[in-house]
PDB file of C-alpha atoms in Angstrom:
ATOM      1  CA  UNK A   1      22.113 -34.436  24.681  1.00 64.00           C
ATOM      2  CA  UNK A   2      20.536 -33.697  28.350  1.00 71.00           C
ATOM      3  CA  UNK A   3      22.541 -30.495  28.358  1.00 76.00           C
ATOM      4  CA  UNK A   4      21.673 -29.342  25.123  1.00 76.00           C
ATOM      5  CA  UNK A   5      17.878 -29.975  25.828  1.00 73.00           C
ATOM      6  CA  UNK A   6      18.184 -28.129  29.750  1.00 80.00           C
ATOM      7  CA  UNK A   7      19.679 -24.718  27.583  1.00 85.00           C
ATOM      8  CA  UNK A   8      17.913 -24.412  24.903  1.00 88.00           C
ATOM      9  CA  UNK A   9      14.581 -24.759  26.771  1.00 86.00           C
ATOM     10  CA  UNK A  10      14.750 -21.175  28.399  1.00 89.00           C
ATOM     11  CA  UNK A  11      16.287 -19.866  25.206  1.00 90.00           C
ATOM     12  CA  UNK A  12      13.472 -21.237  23.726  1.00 91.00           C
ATOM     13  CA  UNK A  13      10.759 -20.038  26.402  1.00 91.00           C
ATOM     14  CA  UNK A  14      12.795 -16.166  26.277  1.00 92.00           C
ATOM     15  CA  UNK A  15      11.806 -16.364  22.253  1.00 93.00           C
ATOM     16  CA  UNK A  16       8.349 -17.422  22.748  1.00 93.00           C
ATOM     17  CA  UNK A  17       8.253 -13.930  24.942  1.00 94.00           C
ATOM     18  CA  UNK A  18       9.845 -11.931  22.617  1.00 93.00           C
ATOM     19  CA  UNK A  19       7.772 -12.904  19.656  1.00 94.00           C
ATOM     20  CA  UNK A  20       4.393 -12.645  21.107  1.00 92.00           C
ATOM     21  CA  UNK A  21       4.770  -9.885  23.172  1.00 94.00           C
ATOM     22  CA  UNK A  22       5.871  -7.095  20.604  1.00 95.00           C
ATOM     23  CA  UNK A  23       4.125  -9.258  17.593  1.00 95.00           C
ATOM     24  CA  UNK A  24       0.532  -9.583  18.550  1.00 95.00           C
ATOM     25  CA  UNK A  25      -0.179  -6.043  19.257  1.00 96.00           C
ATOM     26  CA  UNK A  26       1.987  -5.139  16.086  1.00 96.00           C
ATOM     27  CA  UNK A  27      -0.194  -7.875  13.868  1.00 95.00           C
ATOM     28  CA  UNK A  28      -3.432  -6.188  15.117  1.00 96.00           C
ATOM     29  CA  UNK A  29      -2.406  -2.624  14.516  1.00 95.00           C
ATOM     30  CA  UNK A  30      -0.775  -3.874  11.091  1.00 94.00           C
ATOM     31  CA  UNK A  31      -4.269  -5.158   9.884  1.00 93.00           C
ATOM     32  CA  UNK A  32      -6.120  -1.927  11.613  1.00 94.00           C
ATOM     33  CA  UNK A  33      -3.986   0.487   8.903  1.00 90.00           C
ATOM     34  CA  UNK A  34      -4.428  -2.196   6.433  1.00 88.00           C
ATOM     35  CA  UNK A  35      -8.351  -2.173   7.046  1.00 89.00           C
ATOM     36  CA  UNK A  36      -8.350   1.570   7.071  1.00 87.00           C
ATOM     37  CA  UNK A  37      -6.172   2.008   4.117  1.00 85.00           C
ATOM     38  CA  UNK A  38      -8.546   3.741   0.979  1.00 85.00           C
ATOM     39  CA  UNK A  39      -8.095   2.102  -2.521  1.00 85.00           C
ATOM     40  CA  UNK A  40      -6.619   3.742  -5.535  1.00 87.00           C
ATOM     41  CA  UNK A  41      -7.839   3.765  -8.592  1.00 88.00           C
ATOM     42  CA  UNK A  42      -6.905   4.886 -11.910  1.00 89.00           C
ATOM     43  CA  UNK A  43      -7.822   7.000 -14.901  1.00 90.00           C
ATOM     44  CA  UNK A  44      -7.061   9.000 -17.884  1.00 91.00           C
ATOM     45  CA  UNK A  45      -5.633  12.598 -16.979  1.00 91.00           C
ATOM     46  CA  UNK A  46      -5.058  15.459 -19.494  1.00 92.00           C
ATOM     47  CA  UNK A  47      -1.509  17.383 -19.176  1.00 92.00           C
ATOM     48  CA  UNK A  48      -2.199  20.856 -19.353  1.00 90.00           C
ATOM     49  CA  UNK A  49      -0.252  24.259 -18.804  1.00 87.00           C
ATOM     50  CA  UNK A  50      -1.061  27.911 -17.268  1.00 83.00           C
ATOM     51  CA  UNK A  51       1.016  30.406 -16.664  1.00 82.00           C
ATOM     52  CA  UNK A  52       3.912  28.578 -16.944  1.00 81.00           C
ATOM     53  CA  UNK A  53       3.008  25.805 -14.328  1.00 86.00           C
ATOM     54  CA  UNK A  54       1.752  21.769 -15.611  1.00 89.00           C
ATOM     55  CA  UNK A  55      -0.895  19.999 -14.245  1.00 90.00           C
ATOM     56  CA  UNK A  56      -3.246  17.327 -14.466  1.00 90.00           C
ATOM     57  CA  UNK A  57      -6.842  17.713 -15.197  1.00 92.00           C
ATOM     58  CA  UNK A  58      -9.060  14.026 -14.528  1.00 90.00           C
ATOM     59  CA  UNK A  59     -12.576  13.288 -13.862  1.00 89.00           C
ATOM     60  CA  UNK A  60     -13.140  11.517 -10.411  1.00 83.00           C
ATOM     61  CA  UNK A  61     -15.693   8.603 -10.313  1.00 83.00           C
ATOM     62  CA  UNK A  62     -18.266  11.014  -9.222  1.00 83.00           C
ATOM     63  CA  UNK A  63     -17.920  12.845 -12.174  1.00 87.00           C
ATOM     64  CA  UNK A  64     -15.840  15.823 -10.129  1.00 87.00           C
ATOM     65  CA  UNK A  65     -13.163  17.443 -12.198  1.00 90.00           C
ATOM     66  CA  UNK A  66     -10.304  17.804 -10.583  1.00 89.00           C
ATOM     67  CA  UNK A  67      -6.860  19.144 -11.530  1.00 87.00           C
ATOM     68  CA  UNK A  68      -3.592  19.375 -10.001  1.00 87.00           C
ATOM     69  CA  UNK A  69      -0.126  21.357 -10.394  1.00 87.00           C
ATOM     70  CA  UNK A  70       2.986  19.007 -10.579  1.00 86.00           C
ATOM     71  CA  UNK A  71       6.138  19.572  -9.802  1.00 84.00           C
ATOM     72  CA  UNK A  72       8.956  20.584 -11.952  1.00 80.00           C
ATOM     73  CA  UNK A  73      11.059  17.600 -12.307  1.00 80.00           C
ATOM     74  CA  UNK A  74       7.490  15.992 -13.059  1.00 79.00           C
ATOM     75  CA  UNK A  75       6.525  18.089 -15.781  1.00 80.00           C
ATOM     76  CA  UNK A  76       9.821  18.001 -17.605  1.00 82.00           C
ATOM     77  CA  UNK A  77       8.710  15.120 -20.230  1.00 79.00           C
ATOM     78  CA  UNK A  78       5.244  16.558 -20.646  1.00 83.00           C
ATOM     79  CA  UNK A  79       3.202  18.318 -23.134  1.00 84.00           C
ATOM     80  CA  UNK A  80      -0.079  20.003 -22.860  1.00 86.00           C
ATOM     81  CA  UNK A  81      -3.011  18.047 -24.394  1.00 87.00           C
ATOM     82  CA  UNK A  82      -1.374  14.747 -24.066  1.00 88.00           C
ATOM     83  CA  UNK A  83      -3.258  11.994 -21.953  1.00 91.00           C
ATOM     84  CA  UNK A  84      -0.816  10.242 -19.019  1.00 90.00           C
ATOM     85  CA  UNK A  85      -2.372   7.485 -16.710  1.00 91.00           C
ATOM     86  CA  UNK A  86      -3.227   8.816 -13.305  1.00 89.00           C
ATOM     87  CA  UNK A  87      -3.543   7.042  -9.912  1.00 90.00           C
ATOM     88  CA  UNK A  88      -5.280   8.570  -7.077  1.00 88.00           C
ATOM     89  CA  UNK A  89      -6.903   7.665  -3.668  1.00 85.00           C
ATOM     90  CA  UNK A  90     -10.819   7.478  -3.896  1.00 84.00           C
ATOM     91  CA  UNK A  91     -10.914   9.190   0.313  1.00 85.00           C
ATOM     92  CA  UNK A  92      -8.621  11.663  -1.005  1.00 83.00           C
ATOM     93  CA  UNK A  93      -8.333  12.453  -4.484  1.00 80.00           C
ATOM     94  CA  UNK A  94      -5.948  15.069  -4.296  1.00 81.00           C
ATOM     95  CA  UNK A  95      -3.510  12.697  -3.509  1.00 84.00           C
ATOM     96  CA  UNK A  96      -1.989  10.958  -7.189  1.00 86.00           C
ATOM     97  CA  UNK A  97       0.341   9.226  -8.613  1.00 85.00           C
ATOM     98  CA  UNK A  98       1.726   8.645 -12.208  1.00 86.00           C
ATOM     99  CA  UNK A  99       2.343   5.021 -11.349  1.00 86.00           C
ATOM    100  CA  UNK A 100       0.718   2.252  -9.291  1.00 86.00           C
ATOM    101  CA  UNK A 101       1.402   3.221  -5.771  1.00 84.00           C
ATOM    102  CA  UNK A 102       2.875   0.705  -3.349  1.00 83.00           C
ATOM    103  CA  UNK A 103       0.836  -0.017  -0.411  1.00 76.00           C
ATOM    104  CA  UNK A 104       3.974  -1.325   2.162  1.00 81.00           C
ATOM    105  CA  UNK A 105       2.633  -1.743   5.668  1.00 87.00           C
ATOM    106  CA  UNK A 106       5.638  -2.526   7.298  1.00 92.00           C
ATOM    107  CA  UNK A 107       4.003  -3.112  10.903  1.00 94.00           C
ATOM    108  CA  UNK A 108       2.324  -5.556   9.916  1.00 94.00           C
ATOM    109  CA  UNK A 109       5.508  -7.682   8.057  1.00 94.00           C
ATOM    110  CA  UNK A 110       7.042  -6.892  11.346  1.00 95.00           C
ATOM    111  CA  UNK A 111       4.074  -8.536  13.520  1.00 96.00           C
ATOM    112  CA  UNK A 112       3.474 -11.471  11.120  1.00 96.00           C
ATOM    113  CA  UNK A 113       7.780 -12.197  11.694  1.00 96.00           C
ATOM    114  CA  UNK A 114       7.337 -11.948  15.579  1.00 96.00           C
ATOM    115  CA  UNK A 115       4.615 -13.609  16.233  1.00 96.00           C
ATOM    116  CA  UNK A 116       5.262 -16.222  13.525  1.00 96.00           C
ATOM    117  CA  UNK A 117       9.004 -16.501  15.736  1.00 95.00           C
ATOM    118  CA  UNK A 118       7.036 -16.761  19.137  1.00 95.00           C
ATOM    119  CA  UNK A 119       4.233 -19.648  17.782  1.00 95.00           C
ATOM    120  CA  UNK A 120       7.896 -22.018  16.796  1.00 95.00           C
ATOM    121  CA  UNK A 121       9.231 -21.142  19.631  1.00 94.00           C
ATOM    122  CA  UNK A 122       6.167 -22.234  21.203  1.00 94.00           C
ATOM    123  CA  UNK A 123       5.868 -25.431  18.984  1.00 94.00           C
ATOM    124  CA  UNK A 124       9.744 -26.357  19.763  1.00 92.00           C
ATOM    125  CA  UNK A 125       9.655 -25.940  23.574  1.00 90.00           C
ATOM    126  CA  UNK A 126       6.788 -28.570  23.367  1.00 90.00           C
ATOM    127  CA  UNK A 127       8.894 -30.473  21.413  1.00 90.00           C
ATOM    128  CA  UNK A 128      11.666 -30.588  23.879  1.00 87.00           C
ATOM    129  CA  UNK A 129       9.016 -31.940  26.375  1.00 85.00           C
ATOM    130  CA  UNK A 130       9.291 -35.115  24.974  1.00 85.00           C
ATOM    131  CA  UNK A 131      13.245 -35.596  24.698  1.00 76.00           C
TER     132      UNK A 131
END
């Protein structure tokens, strides 16, 4: 048992390092995008056609029309005049979506993993202090 508890104390300690290290500054630049990150909202949007091309046409909250050419595998199921659903980002509202976008912050997963590894690894090497 005395063996056991002598090796896996620096494997323990060489954890605590590589969880905190890489995971706090990852955590704190996760919630940084996630704090930055504008909202998306979502309204009624007219299909239209011109020229051959399909777009959207929508009314922004500040009652700004806007309108938008899709692309063509996008406009394949739809007809001019009929009403789709329409995402877009309030900062930027030329940037849509026909459904609810996925907000992934992936840095932030990645930081709460790491430093959640280094605070056990932390919590077991105190552990081993009293075997």
């Amino acid at each position: 048992m005395a063996g056991l508890v002598d090796a896996l104390g620096p494997i323990l300690e060489l954890m605590t390092w590589v969880g905190f290290v890489p995971g706090v500054p990852l955590l704190v630049w996760g919630l940084i995008i996630a704090r930055r990150r504008c909202v998306w909202t979502r309204t009624t949007g007219e299909v239209y056609s011109a020229g051959g091309f399909t777009g959207f046409r929508w009314t922004d909250q500040d009652n700004v029309q806007r309108q938008t050419l899709v692309d063509a595998d996008v406009a394949r199921g739809l007809v001019a005049g009929n009403e789709v659903e329409l995402h877009y980002d309030l900062c930027h509202p030329a940037r849509w979506a026909l459904g609810r976008p996925k907000h992934d912050n992936t840095v932030l997963i990645l930081g709460w993993i790491l430093t959640s590894v280094g605070i056990l690894c932390t919590v077991g090497g105190f552990v081993l202090l009293l075997f």
